[in-house]
Coordinates of C-alpha atoms in Angstrom, one line a residue:
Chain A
X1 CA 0.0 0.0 0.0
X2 CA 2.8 1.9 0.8
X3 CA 5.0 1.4 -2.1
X4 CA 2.0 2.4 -4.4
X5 CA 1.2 5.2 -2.7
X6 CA 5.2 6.0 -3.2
X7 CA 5.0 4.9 -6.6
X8 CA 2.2 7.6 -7.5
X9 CA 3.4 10.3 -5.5
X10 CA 6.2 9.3 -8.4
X11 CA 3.4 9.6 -10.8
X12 CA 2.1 13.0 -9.7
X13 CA 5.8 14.7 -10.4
X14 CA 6.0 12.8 -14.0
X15 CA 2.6 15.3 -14.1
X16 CA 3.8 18.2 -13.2
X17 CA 7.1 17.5 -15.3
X18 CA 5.2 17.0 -18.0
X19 CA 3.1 20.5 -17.5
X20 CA 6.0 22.5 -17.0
X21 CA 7.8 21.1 -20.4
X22 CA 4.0 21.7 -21.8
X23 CA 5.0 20.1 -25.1
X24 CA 2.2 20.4 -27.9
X25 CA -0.2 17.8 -27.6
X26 CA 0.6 15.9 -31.0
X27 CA 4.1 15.6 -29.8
X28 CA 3.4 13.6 -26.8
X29 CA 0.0 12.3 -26.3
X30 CA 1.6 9.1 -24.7
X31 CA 2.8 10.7 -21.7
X32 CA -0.3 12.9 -21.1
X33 CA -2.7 9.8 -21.7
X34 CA -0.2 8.1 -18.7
X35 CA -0.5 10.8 -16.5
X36 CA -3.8 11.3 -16.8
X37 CA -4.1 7.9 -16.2
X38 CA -1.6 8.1 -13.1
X39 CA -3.5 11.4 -12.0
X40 CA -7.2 9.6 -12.1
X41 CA -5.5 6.5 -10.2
X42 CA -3.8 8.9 -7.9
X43 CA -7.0 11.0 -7.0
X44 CA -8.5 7.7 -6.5
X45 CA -6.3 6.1 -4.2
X46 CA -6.1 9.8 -2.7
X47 CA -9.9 9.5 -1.2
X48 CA -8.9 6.0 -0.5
X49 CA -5.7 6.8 1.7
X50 CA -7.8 9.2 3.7
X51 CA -8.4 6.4 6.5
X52 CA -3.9 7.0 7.1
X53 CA -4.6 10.9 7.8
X54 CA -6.6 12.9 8.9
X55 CA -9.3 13.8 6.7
X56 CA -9.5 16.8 4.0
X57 CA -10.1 19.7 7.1
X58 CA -11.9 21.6 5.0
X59 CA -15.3 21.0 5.8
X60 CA -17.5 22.4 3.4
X61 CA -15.3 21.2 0.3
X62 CA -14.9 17.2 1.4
X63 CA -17.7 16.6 -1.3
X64 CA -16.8 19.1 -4.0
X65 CA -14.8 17.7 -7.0
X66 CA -11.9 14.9 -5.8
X67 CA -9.1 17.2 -6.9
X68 CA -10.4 19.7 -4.6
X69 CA -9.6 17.5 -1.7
X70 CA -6.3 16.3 -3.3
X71 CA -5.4 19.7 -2.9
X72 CA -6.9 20.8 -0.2
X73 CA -5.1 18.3 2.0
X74 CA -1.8 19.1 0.5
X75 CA -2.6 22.6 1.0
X76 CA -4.3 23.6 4.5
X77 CA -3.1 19.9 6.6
X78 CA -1.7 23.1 9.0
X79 CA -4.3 25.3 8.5
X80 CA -7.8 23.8 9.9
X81 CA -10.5 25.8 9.6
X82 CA -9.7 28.1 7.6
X83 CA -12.2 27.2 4.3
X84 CA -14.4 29.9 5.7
X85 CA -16.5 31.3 2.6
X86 CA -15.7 34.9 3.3
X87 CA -12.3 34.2 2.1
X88 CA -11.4 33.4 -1.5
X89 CA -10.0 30.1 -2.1
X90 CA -6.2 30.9 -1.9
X91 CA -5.9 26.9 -0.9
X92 CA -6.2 26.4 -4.2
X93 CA -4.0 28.5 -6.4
X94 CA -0.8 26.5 -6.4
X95 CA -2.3 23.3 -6.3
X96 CA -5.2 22.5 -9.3
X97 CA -2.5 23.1 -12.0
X98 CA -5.2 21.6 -14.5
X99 CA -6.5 25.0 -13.5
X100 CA -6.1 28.2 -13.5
X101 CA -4.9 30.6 -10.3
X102 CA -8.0 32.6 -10.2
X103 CA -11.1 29.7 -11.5
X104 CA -13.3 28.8 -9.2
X105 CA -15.8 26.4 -10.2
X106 CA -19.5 27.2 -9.6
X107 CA -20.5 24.7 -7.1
X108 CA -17.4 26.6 -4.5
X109 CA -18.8 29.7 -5.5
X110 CA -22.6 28.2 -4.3
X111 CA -20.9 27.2 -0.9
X112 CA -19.3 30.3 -0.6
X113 CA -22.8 32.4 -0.8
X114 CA -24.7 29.7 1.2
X115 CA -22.1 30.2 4.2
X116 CA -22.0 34.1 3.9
X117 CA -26.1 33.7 4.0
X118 CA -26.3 31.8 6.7
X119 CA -25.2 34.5 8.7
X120 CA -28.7 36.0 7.6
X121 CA -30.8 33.5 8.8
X122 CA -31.5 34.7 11.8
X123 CA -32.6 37.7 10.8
X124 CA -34.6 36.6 7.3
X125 CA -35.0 32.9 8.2
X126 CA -34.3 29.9 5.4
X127 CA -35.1 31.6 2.6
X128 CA -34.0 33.6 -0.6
X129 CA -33.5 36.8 1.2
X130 CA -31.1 35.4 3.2
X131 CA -29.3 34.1 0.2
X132 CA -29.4 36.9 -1.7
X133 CA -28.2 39.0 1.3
X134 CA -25.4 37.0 1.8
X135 CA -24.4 37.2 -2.0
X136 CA -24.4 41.4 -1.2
X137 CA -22.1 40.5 1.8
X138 CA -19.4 38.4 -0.8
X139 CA -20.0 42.2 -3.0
X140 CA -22.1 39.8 -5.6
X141 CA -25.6 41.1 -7.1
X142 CA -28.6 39.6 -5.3
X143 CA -29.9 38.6 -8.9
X144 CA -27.0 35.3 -8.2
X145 CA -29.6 33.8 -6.2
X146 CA -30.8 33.0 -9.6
X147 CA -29.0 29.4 -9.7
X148 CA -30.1 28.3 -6.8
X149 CA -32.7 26.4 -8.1
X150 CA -34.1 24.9 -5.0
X151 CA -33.7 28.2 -2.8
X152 CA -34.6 28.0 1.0
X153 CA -33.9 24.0 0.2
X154 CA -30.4 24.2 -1.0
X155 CA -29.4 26.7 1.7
X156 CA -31.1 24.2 4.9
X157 CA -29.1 21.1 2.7
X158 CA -26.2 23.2 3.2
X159 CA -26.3 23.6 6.1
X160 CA -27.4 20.3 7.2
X161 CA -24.4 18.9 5.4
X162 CA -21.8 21.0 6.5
X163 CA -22.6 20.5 10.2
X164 CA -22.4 16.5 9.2
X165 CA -19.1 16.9 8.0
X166 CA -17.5 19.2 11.1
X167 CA -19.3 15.8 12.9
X168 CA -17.0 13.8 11.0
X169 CA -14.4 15.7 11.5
X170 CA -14.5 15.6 15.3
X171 CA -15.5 12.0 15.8
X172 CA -12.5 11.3 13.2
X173 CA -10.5 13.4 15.6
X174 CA -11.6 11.8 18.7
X175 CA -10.8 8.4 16.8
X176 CA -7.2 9.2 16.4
X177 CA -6.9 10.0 20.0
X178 CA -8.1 6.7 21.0
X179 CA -5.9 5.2 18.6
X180 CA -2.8 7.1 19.5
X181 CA -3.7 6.2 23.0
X182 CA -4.5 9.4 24.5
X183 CA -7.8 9.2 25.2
X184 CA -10.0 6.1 26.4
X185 CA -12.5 4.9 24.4
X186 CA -16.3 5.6 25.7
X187 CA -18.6 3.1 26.3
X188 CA -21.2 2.8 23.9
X189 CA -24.0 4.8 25.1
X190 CA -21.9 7.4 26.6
X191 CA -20.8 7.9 22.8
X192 CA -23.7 8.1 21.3
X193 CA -24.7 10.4 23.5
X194 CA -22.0 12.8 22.8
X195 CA -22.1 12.5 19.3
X196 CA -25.9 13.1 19.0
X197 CA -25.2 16.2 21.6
X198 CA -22.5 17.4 19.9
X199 CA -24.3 17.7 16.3
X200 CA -27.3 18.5 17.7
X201 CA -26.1 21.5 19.6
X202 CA -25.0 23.2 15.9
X203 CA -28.5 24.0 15.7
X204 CA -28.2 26.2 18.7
X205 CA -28.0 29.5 16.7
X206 CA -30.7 28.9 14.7
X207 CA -32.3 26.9 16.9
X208 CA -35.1 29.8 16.7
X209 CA -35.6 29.3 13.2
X210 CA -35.4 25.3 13.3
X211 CA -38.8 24.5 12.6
X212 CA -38.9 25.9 9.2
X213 CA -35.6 24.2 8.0
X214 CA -37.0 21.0 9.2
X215 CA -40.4 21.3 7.5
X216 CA -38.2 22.4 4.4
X217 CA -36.6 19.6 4.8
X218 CA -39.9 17.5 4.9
X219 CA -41.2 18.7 1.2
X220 CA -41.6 16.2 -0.8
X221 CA -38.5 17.1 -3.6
X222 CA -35.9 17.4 -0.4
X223 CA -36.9 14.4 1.3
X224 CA -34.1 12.2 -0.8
X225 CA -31.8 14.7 -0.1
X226 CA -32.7 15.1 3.8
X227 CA -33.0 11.0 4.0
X228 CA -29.4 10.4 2.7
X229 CA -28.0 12.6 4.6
X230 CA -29.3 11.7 7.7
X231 CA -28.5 8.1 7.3
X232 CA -24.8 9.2 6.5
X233 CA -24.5 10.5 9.4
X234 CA -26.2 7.5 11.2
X235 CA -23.7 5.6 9.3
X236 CA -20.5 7.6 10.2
X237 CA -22.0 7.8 14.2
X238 CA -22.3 4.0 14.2
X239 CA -18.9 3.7 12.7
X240 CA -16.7 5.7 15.1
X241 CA -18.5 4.6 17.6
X242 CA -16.9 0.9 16.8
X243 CA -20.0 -0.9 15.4
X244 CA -18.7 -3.3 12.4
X245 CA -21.8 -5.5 12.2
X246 CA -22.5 -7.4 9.0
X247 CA -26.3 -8.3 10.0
X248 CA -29.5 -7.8 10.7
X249 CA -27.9 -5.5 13.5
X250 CA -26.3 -3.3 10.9
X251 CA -30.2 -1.8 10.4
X252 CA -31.3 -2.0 13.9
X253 CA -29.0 -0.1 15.7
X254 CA -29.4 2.5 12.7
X255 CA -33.0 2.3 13.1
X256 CA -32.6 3.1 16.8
X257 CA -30.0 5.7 16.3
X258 CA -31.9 7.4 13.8
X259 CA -35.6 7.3 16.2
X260 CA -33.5 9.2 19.3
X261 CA -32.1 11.5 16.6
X262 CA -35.3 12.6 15.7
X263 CA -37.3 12.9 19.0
X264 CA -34.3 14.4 20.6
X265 CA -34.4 16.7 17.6
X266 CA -37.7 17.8 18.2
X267 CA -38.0 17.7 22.0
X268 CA -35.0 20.6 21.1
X269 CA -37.1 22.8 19.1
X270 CA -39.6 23.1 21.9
X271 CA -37.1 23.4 24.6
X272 CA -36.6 26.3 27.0
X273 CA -34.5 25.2 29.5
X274 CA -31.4 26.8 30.2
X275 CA -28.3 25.5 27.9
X276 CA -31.2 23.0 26.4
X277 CA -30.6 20.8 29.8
X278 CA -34.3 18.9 29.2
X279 CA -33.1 18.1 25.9
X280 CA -30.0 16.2 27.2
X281 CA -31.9 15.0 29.6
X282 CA -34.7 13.3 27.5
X283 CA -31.9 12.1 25.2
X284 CA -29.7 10.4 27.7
X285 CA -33.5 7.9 28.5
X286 CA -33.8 7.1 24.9
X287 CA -30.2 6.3 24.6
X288 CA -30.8 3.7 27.9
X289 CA -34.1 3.1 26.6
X290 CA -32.0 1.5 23.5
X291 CA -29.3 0.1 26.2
X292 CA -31.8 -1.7 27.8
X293 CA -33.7 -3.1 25.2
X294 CA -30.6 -4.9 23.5
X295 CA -29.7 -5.8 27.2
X296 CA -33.5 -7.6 27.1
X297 CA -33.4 -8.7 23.8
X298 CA -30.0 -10.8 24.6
X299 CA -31.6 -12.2 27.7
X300 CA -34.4 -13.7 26.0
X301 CA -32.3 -15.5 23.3
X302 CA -30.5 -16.9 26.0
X303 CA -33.1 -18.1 27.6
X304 CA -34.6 -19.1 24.6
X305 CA -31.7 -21.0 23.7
X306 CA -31.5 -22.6 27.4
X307 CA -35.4 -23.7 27.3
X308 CA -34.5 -25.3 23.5
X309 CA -31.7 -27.4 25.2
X310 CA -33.9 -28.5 28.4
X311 CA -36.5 -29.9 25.4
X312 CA -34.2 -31.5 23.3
X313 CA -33.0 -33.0 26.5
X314 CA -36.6 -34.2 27.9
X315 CA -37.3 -35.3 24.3
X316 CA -33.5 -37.7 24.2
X317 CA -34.7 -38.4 27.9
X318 CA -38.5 -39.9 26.7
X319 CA -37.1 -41.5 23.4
X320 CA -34.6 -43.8 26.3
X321 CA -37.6 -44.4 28.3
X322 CA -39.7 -45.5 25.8
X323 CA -37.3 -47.7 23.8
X324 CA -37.1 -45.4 20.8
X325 CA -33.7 -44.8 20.9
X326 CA -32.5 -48.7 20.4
X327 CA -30.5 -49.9 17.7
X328 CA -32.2 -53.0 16.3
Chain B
X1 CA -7.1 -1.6 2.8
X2 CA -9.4 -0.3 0.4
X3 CA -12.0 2.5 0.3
X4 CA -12.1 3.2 4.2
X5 CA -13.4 6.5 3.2
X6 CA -13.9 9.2 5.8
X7 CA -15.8 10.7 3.2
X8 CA -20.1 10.9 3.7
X9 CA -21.0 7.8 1.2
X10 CA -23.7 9.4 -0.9
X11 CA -21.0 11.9 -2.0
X12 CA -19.2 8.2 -2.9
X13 CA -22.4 7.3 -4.3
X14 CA -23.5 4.8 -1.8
X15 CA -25.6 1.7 -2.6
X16 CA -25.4 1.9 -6.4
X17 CA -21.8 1.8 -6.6
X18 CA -20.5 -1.0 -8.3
X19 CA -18.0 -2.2 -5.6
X20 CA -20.8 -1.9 -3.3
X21 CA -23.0 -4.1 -5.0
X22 CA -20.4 -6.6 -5.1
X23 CA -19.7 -6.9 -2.1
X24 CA -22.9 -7.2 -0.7
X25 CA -23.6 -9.6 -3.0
X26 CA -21.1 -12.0 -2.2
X27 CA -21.3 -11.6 1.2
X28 CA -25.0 -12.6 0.5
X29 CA -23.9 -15.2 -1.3
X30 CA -21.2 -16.8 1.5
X31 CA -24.0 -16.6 3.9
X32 CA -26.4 -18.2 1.8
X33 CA -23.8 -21.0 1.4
X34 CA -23.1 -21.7 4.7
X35 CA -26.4 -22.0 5.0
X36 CA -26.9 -24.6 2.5
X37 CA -24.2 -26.6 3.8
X38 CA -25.5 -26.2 7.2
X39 CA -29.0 -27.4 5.9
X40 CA -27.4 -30.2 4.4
X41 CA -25.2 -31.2 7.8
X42 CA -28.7 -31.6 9.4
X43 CA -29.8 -34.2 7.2
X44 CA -27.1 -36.2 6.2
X45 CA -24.5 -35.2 8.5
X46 CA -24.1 -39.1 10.1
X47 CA -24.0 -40.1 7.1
X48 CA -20.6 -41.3 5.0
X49 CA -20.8 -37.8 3.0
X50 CA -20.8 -36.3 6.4
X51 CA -17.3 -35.7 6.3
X52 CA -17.1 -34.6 2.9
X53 CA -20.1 -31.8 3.2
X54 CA -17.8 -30.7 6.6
X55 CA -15.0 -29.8 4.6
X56 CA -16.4 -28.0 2.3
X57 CA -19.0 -26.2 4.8
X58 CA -15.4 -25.5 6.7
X59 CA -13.7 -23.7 3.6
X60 CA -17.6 -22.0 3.1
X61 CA -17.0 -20.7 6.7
X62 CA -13.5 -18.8 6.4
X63 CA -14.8 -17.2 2.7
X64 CA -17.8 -15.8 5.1
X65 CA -15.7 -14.8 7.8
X66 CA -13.7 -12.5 5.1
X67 CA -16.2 -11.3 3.2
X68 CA -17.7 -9.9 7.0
X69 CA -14.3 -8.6 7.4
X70 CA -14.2 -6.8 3.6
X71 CA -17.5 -5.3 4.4
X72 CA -16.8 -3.8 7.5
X73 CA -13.8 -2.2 5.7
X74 CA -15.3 -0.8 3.2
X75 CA -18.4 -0.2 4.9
X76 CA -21.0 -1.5 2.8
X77 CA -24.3 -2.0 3.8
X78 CA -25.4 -5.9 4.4
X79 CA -28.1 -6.8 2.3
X80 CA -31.3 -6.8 4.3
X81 CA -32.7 -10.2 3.0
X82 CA -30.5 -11.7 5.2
X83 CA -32.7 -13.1 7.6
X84 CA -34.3 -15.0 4.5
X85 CA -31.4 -16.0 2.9
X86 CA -31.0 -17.7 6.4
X87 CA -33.9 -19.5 6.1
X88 CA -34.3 -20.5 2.2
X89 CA -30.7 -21.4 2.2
X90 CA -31.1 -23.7 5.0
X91 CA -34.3 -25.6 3.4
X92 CA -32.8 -25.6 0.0
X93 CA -29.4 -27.8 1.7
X94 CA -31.9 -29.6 3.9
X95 CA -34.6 -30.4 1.0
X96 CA -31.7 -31.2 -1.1
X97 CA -29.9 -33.7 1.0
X98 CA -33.7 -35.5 1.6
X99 CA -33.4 -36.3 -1.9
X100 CA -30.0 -38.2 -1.0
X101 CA -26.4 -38.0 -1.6
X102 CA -26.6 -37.5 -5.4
X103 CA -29.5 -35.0 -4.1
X104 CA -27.2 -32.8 -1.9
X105 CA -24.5 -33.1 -4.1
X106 CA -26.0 -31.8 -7.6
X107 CA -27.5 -28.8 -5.3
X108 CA -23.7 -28.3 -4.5
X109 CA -23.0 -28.8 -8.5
X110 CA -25.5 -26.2 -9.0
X111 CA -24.7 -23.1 -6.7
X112 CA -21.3 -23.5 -7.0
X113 CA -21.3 -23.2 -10.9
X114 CA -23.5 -20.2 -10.5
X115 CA -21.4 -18.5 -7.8
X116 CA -18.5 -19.4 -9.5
X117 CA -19.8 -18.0 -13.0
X118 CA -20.8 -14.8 -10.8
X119 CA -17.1 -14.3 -9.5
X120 CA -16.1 -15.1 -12.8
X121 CA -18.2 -11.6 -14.5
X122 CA -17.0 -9.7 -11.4
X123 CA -13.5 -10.5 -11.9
X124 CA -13.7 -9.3 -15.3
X125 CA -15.7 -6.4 -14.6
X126 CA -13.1 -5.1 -11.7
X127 CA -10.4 -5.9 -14.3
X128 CA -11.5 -3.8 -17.0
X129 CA -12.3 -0.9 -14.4
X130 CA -8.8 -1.2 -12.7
X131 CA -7.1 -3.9 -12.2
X132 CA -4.1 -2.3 -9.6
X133 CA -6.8 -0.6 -7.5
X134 CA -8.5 -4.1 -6.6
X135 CA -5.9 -7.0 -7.2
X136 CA -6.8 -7.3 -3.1
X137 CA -10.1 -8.1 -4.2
X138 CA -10.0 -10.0 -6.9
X139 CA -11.4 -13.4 -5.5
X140 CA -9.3 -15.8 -7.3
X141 CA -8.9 -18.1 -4.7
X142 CA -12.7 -17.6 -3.4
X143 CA -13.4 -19.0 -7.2
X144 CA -11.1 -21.8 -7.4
X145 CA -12.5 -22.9 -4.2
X146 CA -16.0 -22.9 -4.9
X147 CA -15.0 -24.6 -8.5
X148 CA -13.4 -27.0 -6.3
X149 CA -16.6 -27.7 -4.6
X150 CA -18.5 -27.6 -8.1
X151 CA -16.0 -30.5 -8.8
X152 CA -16.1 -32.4 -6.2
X153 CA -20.4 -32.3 -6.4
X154 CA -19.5 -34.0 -9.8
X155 CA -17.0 -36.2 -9.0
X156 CA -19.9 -37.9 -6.4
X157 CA -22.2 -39.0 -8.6
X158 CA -24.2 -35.2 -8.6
X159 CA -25.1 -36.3 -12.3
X160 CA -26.8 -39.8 -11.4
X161 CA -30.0 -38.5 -9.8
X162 CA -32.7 -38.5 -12.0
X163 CA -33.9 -35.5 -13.3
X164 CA -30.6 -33.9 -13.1
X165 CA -30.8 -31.7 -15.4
X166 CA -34.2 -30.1 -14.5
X167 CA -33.5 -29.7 -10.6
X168 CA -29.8 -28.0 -11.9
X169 CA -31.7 -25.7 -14.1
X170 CA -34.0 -24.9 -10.5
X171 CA -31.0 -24.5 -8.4
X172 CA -29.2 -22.0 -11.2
X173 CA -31.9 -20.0 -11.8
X174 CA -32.6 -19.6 -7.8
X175 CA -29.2 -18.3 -7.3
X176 CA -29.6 -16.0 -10.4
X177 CA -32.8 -14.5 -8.8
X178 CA -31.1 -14.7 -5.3
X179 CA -28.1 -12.7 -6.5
X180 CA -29.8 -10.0 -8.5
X181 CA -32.0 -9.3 -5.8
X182 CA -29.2 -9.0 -3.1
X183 CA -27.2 -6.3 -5.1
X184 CA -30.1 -4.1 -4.8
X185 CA -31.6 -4.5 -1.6

């Protein structure tokens, strides 16, 4: 694994040789065929070498185009947070040299509005005016709201996603620790908990406003969007928190996961208790709720299992009694 | 290891991604197996082809203990028919062995030539994608070992139960049913 990834670091320098000596195309279409090739493999295995570092920290560009990340990890590994949309995407000068220093491709520039508007939601809700005020904020005419064709929708999806990603991004975190041994691992519950608090808590500032994301969220056209991303982040919860089942358990604990979401979701919205404590509250009895039931569920295989054997005995038992169990 | 992505999967393109499919598939498939040979240890497991359906329920085993590993990996979602792949496999090895040895041994024949055929289009399917990026999964050996079994079905008298041919054609098109439903589900 390593050696490959060696080889096609290799690969990416026979690219950028072959850039710089920028040859005309009839002249060598062998070597830009082979590193294109090399490039696609190396993007590829890119995403896949994610899992041996940390992953791409800018949040709201993990699910732009691959190069994107390829660059951005090369680019900002020391530089965390700093994809904020307010700034232009310096990141990326040096390192798309398919590109040029100053492109920017129209989905960044749709990320970049969407985090400068939701600074405005407060103030207009999840809608267009928020969007277009927070094009006026990046100095862009209102009138760019035009390609967002799903308005208030797009701008809630956003939002939804980025916060799924900074999720990631701490449980991945939190992952290394454990792994480099400075930190324990939680028990189950206790991580749940803590994952479902942490995300949930996002929604504090807006937490006003909540109720109209989440019913945007329920129209009919957003409901594929909304579904996928929750169970992605289901998924990646179930996953740091060490779950590698290959059963039927793979959909029940999701199923569960994803019910004390959504209550604890909606108990929130409703909530006025200081620093949401009646929300944590209500989620830490689902999460035992869930705890107990597996406990029960357990005991009654096993004593399932123990009333089979006592039958199976008595049965062996009558078929001696009675003679059955002779060899003639 | 492969695509351990950090990544959210729809922006992978989840479930309909090819790799995806396949792997649920086969892990579908390993489990349906060791069902099968577990169905058929019920019925004629004191019999002398007892030992014989161990051995090959054994190698059935370790393919299903990777394939739980790969998955976990890669994160792909287990097929949700499980539970009646559980159960169909098991009366398929069971109803199979009633019919006797030749029985349980041309339902061996059977599944193994259609997994094996399977493996076969996925190993040229991965191939012609990228052959570097998933030499680690490129079942070879899972294929040679369920042709072995296919061969060994044949070499115990699979062929001499009558009707042969028409309970094959069942079995074959079961699996073909079985394994186009599992990709998708």
């Amino acid at each position: 694994m390593a050696a490959l990834l060696r080889g096609l670091r290799a690969g990416r320098t026979l690219r950028g040789l072959c850039s710089v000596v920028s040859a005309p195309p009839a002249a060598n279409p062998q070597c830009s065929g082979l590193t294109r090739g090399i490039h696609c493999a190396a993007l590829r295995l890119q995403d896949e070498s994610k899992s041996d570092k940390p992953p791409p920290s800018s949040s709201s560009t993990t699910h732009h185009e691959h190069y994107q990340t390829h660059s951005a990890e090369q680019a900002s590994t020391s530089d965390p947070a700093a994809e904020e949309a307010s700034r232009p995407n310096t990141s990326y000068q040096d390192q798309s040299g398919e590109q040029g220093e100053e492109y920017e491709t129209e989905e960044q520039l749709q990320v970049r509005i969407l985090n400068a508007a939701l600074e405005f939601v407060p103030l207009h809700g999840w809608s267009m005016e928020a969007i277009a005020a927070g094009a006026e904020t990046l100095d862009l005419s209102s009138a760019s709201t035009g390609m967002f064709y799903n308005g208030a929708g797009d701008l809630v999806l956003h939002f939804v996603s980025h916060c799924n990603s900074q999720l990631t991004e701490i449980l991945a975190e939190q992952h290394k620790q454990v792994q480099l041994g400075q930190a324990e691992q939680k028990r189950t519950a206790d991580f749940l908990r803590d994952a479902v608090e942490t995300r949930l808590r996002m929604h504090i500032p807006y937490i006003e406003s909540w109720p109209q994301a989440m019913s945007i969220l329920l129209l009919p056209h957003n409901i594929p969007n909304s579904l996928k991303h929750l169970s992605t982040l289901v998924d990646d919860i179930w996953f740091y928190a060490g779950d590698r089942s290959t059963d039927m358990n793979w959909y029940t604990k999701r199923a569960a996961l994803t019910g004390i979401y959504n209550t604890t979701e909606l108990v929130m919205v409703q909530d006025s208790s200081t620093d949401f404590q009646d929300t944590w509250n209500f989620l830490d009895n689902r999460i035992q709720d869930v705890v107990n039931m597996a406990g029960t569920a357990k005991q009654v295989q096993s004593t399932g299992e123990a009333v089979v054997q006592g039958l199976m005995g008595a049965a062996f038992t009558l078929k001696n009694l009675t003679g059955l169990n002779q060899k003639r | 290891s492969l695509v351990s992505s950090h990544k959210p999967k729809i922006f992978r393109s989840g479930g309909l991604c090819m790799l995806d499919r396949m792997l649920r598939v086969d892990h579908a498939g390993e489990y349906g197996a060791n069902r099968i040979y577990a169905g058929q240890m019920a019925v004629l497991g004191r019999s002398r082809t007892g030992p014989l359906i161990q051995e090959m329920w054994d190698q059935e085993k370790k393919h299903l203990e990777k394939f739980n590993e790969i998955l976990a990996e890669n994160r792909v979602r287990p097929t949700a028919l499980l539970p009646l792949w559980n159960i169909a496999g098991f009366v398929l090895g069971a109803s199979s062995a009633l019919l006797g040895k030749e029985g349980a041994m041309a339902c061996t024949v059977a599944v193994e030539e259609s997994i094996s055929e399977h493996y076969n289009s996925q190993i040229r399917a991965l191939m012609e994608k990228d052959p570097e990026r998933y030499t680690e999964l490129l079942q070879v050996k899972f294929r040679d070992d369920e042709m072995e079994h296919h061969d060994t079905g044949l070499e115990h008298d699979a062929e001499s139960i009558p009707g042969y041919w028409l309970l094959k054609k069942r079995y074959t098109t079961g699996c073909k049913a079985a394994i186009y439903v599992s990709q998708r589900v």
